[in-house]
Amino acid sequence: MYRYGFLMCLFLLFILSPYSQHNNKQLPYQQLYVHAENLMKSESATTATDSLALSLYLQVIASLNKEKNYNSTLSDSYLKCGILKMSAGNQESALFFLRKSVAVAAYNNNLPDSLLFKPFLYIGSIQYDLNNLDSAVYFYKNAEIISLKYASLNESERLYNKFGALYYETGDYKKSIGYFEKALSIVTARKPLNAFFVVNYKNNIATALLKMGDYKRALQIFNEILPYHIAEDQLFYNTGNAYTEEEEYTKALQYFRQVNQMELEKYNSMAKVFIRLKQYDSASAYISKAEHAFLDKRNQTKKFDYGITLKYKGDLEIAMGNTNAAITFYQSAITHLDPIFTDTNINSNPASFAGLRNFAYLFDALVAKASAFNKLYETLPDIKFLQQALNAYTSALELSRHVERTYFSDDARLFLKNKVNPATSDAIETAIGLWRKSDDKHYEHIALDFAENNKASVLQNGLRDLELLSIPGLPAKLVAEEKKYKSLLAKLTVQSNYLQDSVSAAALQKKIYENEMLLAAVQEKLDENPAYHQLKFNGSAINISNLQKVVTTDEIILSYYYTKKRLLCFYITNDSTGVSSTDLDKLFFSNIQYLRNGLENPEASSVALLKKVSSALFTKLIRPVQNIIKNKKRLVIIPFNEISYLPFEMMRDDADGSMLLDKYAISYQYAAAFLADKSNDPIHDYNVLAMAPFSIKNSAGILPSLPASADEINHLPGKLLFGEAATRQQFITLSDQFPVIHLATHAMANDTNLLGSYIEFYGTKRDADTMHRLYEPEIYALDLNSARLVILSACETGNGLLVNGEGVMSLSRAFSYAGCKSVVTSLWKADDIATAFIMKRLHYYLQKGFSKDEALQKAKLDYLKSSAVDDRYKIPAYWAHLILIGDYHPLVQKKISWYLPAVLLILMLVMFVVVRKKSRV
């Protein structure tokens, strides 16, 4: 200790020697500044040397201010004072100096704006630590603007890492990885390599992968960087969490036990493991340790982590049967996890959300509280417990909607949806329970609201984003840039699916990350527009009264949903609403699967058995509401999950043997939110872009010819492209110029990989796949706002990957996402000749002014009644594959026939003349 003090005195004597040489005479500010810089950059810096450096910088500041010399040294001295104050934990004082640094750099027009980079970066970091996320984003964005202007700014990697952390904590994990990768690429390009930064940024990437559920890749990275022995506490903790999610609890505990400093986080995770293992004594012991770790330090920055402790304490009480105690702990957890909510009353829940970090913990606490109230109701059936459960679910789901609207990427929205779906199902069960107990329709409407806001919410937000781009006053350059980056990312994503070489794949992935960051920057600039921001965050809740106003007297909406226990059908007419509920059994899903298989393979299926299955599904889906729909002419079906695969038109009523096709014009919708806008004026000219790339037999072609496809479109008005003229590029060029698009071609649906779904255009065997295929992600990036109807006369365009709550991620859905209001699509591989017959009749009725659903109904009935069609081909496998999704209204006004009125008028005139002649006689 004495030796250390002696050496320190010698060091300070050496540093301060210039002062003694000048006999206390004031040194020029440059010398003071150099001494301060040497102290600050010293590898052996201590609290004492930092304090001395601060004193020297302050002298520089005083000297320059006295001289009114507002130069770069003054700006940098303020910056360094701010950094030193940050290191000492004095954030308020740090902010004062950093703002002064900005003021000097901004005041002197002769100074380069690169001087603003670090003050903006550090101010953003302090605001981030203070949970002022909006302010943090503001300063980070300003720092990013400067970093893009100057290619090699020191600490630019720190900015990208901070951006990554910001997206990570708001749940947009994929986007965070892009920023972490950018930070990593900057530090790995520098020589010598700084292992500290490499380890930290790779740790951040792996932690984001862990949150995304990619545990194996996360563990691979953790095991790769552990041998560096850098930031070991964080690495041991994160590795333990990865093994926890892999359910390798012994390994998880081994890593947690190696954590030394992160006591609160460590004990929380160990308690979680023991709760999962149902070793409640051990869980209780570690929760107690976590509480002591928080209370001993009284550190407010750990308030959030203590909220997690309280959540696990509630989980433990639930496991031990102490429901009332659990609810109290959940409420306390909520007040710690939400920075602005402080109400400890168990009847209260957060109603607005701002400045949230790691929102998922707050969502979990609210759902756990709701579940606990439901459990309380099971033991003590008081309706107030159901109401309290519903209130907590409402808060949780409103939180999820708020977060979903903050995201710009569908990946983040879909990942969030996986978390929200189970809570939505439980919330609907609770609302239905309240409706049954109280007979209050208010709860029925709440259940419908939950169901409809969960359905196709990613599609809803995607279309909302498209709508936002049409706001007057948005910079045209930003709108064009967003479209450009979306289109480029779709192309790069498709390319990445076919790369086998790992080096090329890594380079392409880097390019994708870079373009995602550029897209994010553009979207964030758009979000600064007040009108854009306000519309983006407008509530999307379904209003039953407003919905009923757009329902016609001959129409009924049937919206389906199922929970773990029951199958629900919500019905809405212009003057009534209601819900039917039937028990859900495994046979229901087996029947759907059998029907799908039978329709796709008619030769291998029993017609009699298919009829029987169709009748069974009719009993489940239609019979409960049969009396309500009997006087209607039009059904609008809003399916849910597997129900999306069913063509309702073929469902048969055992009572009279009739199909729904015989009685109703049927259309489908993704969610009730899409029904609100029916303000589509008829078009003046029925103008079609029609393409049949396989209409002509071609030995060099990539796929078999479709001879009937030429006849399918050759009678249509508009632009008709056959064979080699029907290329992918022609479609992309012309697709935004026609109100009706008809594609008579091949298509492929992949129900496991979205990148495996595509529409085929003309090509030869020599061409690369990307030259003749239009992949699903590329369709999403198109602008089809001008298209009123897309007809996909191709196999399986309505089939694809089923995403729980979102529906079937099909090619037809991609066209809807791109802005087209209506799509006629195919649910399975179709017969070329049968499809051509129905399509010709469909266009005939559409041009006559019939509504789209009526036109399709009449076209199918014409097919079934036609003597030219063999009875073998009149089974549903040949005609029921075509369905209409979206707006059903007519494309053109119905032509008024003057023939009958003219004949009646002539008859009346003849009668008038005859009567007059008789009267004269």
Short mmCIF file of N, CA, C and O in Angstrom, two decimals, residues 133-181:
data_model
loop_
_atom_site.label_atom_id
_atom_site.label_comp_id
_atom_site.label_asym_id
_atom_site.label_seq_id
_atom_site.Cartn_x
_atom_site.Cartn_y
_atom_site.Cartn_z
N LEU A 133 -36.11 6.48 -23.59
CA LEU A 133 -35.79 5.82 -24.85
C LEU A 133 -36.00 6.74 -26.06
O LEU A 133 -35.23 6.70 -27.01
N ASP A 134 -37.04 7.57 -26.02
CA ASP A 134 -37.27 8.48 -27.14
C ASP A 134 -36.10 9.45 -27.30
O ASP A 134 -35.64 9.71 -28.42
N SER A 135 -35.62 9.98 -26.17
CA SER A 135 -34.46 10.89 -26.22
C SER A 135 -33.21 10.16 -26.68
O SER A 135 -32.42 10.69 -27.47
N ALA A 136 -33.04 8.91 -26.22
CA ALA A 136 -31.88 8.11 -26.63
C ALA A 136 -31.88 7.92 -28.14
O ALA A 136 -30.86 8.11 -28.81
N VAL A 137 -33.04 7.55 -28.68
CA VAL A 137 -33.15 7.33 -30.13
C VAL A 137 -32.85 8.61 -30.88
O VAL A 137 -32.14 8.60 -31.91
N TYR A 138 -33.33 9.74 -30.37
CA TYR A 138 -33.09 11.03 -31.02
C TYR A 138 -31.59 11.30 -31.17
O TYR A 138 -31.10 11.66 -32.25
N PHE A 139 -30.84 11.13 -30.09
CA PHE A 139 -29.41 11.43 -30.13
C PHE A 139 -28.64 10.37 -30.92
O PHE A 139 -27.67 10.70 -31.62
N TYR A 140 -29.05 9.12 -30.81
CA TYR A 140 -28.40 8.07 -31.61
C TYR A 140 -28.59 8.34 -33.11
O TYR A 140 -27.67 8.15 -33.91
N LYS A 141 -29.79 8.76 -33.49
CA LYS A 141 -30.05 9.05 -34.90
C LYS A 141 -29.18 10.18 -35.41
O LYS A 141 -28.65 10.14 -36.52
N ASN A 142 -29.02 11.22 -34.56
CA ASN A 142 -28.15 12.33 -34.95
C ASN A 142 -26.70 11.88 -35.09
O ASN A 142 -25.98 12.31 -36.00
N ALA A 143 -26.28 11.00 -34.18
CA ALA A 143 -24.93 10.45 -34.28
C ALA A 143 -24.78 9.61 -35.54
O ALA A 143 -23.74 9.64 -36.22
N GLU A 144 -25.84 8.85 -35.89
CA GLU A 144 -25.78 8.00 -37.07
C GLU A 144 -25.67 8.83 -38.35
O GLU A 144 -24.93 8.48 -39.27
N ILE A 145 -26.39 9.95 -38.41
CA ILE A 145 -26.31 10.83 -39.59
C ILE A 145 -24.86 11.28 -39.82
O ILE A 145 -24.37 11.30 -40.94
N ILE A 146 -24.19 11.62 -38.73
CA ILE A 146 -22.80 12.07 -38.83
C ILE A 146 -21.89 10.90 -39.21
O ILE A 146 -20.99 11.04 -40.04
N SER A 147 -22.15 9.72 -38.64
CA SER A 147 -21.29 8.56 -38.94
C SER A 147 -21.40 8.14 -40.40
O SER A 147 -20.44 7.65 -40.99
N LEU A 148 -22.58 8.31 -40.99
CA LEU A 148 -22.75 7.98 -42.41
C LEU A 148 -22.02 8.98 -43.31
O LEU A 148 -21.63 8.66 -44.43
N LYS A 149 -21.83 10.18 -42.79
CA LYS A 149 -21.14 11.22 -43.54
C LYS A 149 -19.63 11.04 -43.49
O LYS A 149 -18.91 11.32 -44.46
N TYR A 150 -19.13 10.56 -42.35
CA TYR A 150 -17.69 10.34 -42.16
C TYR A 150 -17.45 8.84 -41.97
O TYR A 150 -17.84 8.27 -40.95
N ALA A 151 -16.79 8.22 -42.93
CA ALA A 151 -16.74 6.76 -42.99
C ALA A 151 -15.99 6.11 -41.83
O ALA A 151 -16.35 5.02 -41.39
N SER A 152 -14.95 6.73 -41.31
CA SER A 152 -14.10 6.03 -40.34
C SER A 152 -14.02 6.75 -39.00
O SER A 152 -12.94 6.95 -38.45
N LEU A 153 -15.16 7.15 -38.46
CA LEU A 153 -15.16 7.82 -37.16
C LEU A 153 -14.83 6.83 -36.05
O LEU A 153 -15.33 5.70 -36.04
N ASN A 154 -13.98 7.25 -35.14
CA ASN A 154 -13.66 6.41 -33.99
C ASN A 154 -14.92 6.22 -33.12
O ASN A 154 -15.68 7.17 -32.91
N GLU A 155 -15.15 5.02 -32.67
CA GLU A 155 -16.28 4.64 -31.83
C GLU A 155 -17.60 4.52 -32.59
O GLU A 155 -18.66 4.45 -31.98
N SER A 156 -17.54 4.48 -33.93
CA SER A 156 -18.78 4.27 -34.68
C SER A 156 -19.36 2.90 -34.37
O SER A 156 -20.58 2.71 -34.38
N GLU A 157 -18.48 1.93 -34.05
CA GLU A 157 -18.98 0.60 -33.68
C GLU A 157 -19.81 0.66 -32.40
O GLU A 157 -20.76 -0.11 -32.23
N ARG A 158 -19.45 1.58 -31.52
CA ARG A 158 -20.21 1.74 -30.28
C ARG A 158 -21.65 2.18 -30.57
O ARG A 158 -22.60 1.73 -29.93
N LEU A 159 -21.80 3.05 -31.56
CA LEU A 159 -23.13 3.51 -31.95
C LEU A 159 -23.97 2.35 -32.46
O LEU A 159 -25.13 2.18 -32.06
N TYR A 160 -23.40 1.54 -33.37
CA TYR A 160 -24.17 0.42 -33.93
C TYR A 160 -24.52 -0.59 -32.83
O TYR A 160 -25.61 -1.17 -32.84
N ASN A 161 -23.61 -0.77 -31.90
CA ASN A 161 -23.89 -1.68 -30.79
C ASN A 161 -25.03 -1.14 -29.92
O ASN A 161 -25.91 -1.88 -29.48
N LYS A 162 -25.04 0.18 -29.71
CA LYS A 162 -26.11 0.79 -28.91
C LYS A 162 -27.46 0.68 -29.62
O LYS A 162 -28.49 0.41 -28.99
N PHE A 163 -27.45 0.91 -30.94
CA PHE A 163 -28.68 0.74 -31.71
C PHE A 163 -29.17 -0.71 -31.59
O PHE A 163 -30.36 -0.97 -31.45
N GLY A 164 -28.22 -1.64 -31.70
CA GLY A 164 -28.58 -3.04 -31.57
C GLY A 164 -29.21 -3.34 -30.22
O GLY A 164 -30.21 -4.06 -30.12
N ALA A 165 -28.62 -2.77 -29.16
CA ALA A 165 -29.16 -2.98 -27.81
C ALA A 165 -30.56 -2.40 -27.69
O ALA A 165 -31.44 -2.99 -27.04
N LEU A 166 -30.79 -1.26 -28.34
CA LEU A 166 -32.10 -0.62 -28.29
C LEU A 166 -33.16 -1.51 -28.94
O LEU A 166 -34.24 -1.73 -28.38
N TYR A 167 -32.84 -2.03 -30.13
CA TYR A 167 -33.79 -2.92 -30.81
C TYR A 167 -33.96 -4.23 -30.04
O TYR A 167 -35.06 -4.79 -29.98
N TYR A 168 -32.89 -4.70 -29.44
CA TYR A 168 -32.96 -5.92 -28.64
C TYR A 168 -33.95 -5.76 -27.49
O TYR A 168 -34.81 -6.62 -27.25
N GLU A 169 -33.85 -4.66 -26.80
CA GLU A 169 -34.68 -4.48 -25.60
C GLU A 169 -36.13 -4.14 -25.94
O GLU A 169 -37.00 -4.24 -25.09
N THR A 170 -36.40 -3.75 -27.20
CA THR A 170 -37.79 -3.56 -27.60
C THR A 170 -38.35 -4.80 -28.28
O THR A 170 -39.48 -4.80 -28.75
N GLY A 171 -37.53 -5.88 -28.35
CA GLY A 171 -38.02 -7.16 -28.86
C GLY A 171 -37.80 -7.39 -30.33
O GLY A 171 -38.19 -8.44 -30.85
N ASP A 172 -37.17 -6.45 -31.05
CA ASP A 172 -36.93 -6.64 -32.48
C ASP A 172 -35.54 -7.27 -32.63
O ASP A 172 -34.58 -6.65 -33.06
N TYR A 173 -35.47 -8.57 -32.31
CA TYR A 173 -34.18 -9.24 -32.16
C TYR A 173 -33.43 -9.38 -33.48
O TYR A 173 -32.21 -9.24 -33.53
N LYS A 174 -34.17 -9.68 -34.57
CA LYS A 174 -33.50 -9.84 -35.85
C LYS A 174 -32.82 -8.54 -36.28
O LYS A 174 -31.69 -8.54 -36.76
N LYS A 175 -33.51 -7.43 -36.09
CA LYS A 175 -32.92 -6.14 -36.46
C LYS A 175 -31.72 -5.83 -35.56
O LYS A 175 -30.72 -5.28 -36.03
N SER A 176 -31.80 -6.20 -34.30
CA SER A 176 -30.67 -5.95 -33.40
C SER A 176 -29.43 -6.69 -33.87
O SER A 176 -28.32 -6.17 -33.79
N ILE A 177 -29.60 -7.91 -34.39
CA ILE A 177 -28.45 -8.69 -34.86
C ILE A 177 -27.75 -7.97 -36.01
O ILE A 177 -26.52 -7.95 -36.09
N GLY A 178 -28.53 -7.33 -36.89
CA GLY A 178 -27.93 -6.58 -37.98
C GLY A 178 -26.99 -5.49 -37.48
O GLY A 178 -25.89 -5.31 -38.01
N TYR A 179 -27.42 -4.77 -36.45
CA TYR A 179 -26.58 -3.70 -35.88
C TYR A 179 -25.38 -4.27 -35.13
O TYR A 179 -24.27 -3.73 -35.21
N PHE A 180 -25.58 -5.36 -34.38
CA PHE A 180 -24.45 -5.99 -33.69
C PHE A 180 -23.41 -6.50 -34.70
O PHE A 180 -22.20 -6.38 -34.48
N GLU A 181 -23.89 -7.07 -35.81
CA GLU A 181 -22.99 -7.57 -36.85
C GLU A 181 -22.19 -6.42 -37.47
O GLU A 181 -21.00 -6.57 -37.78
#
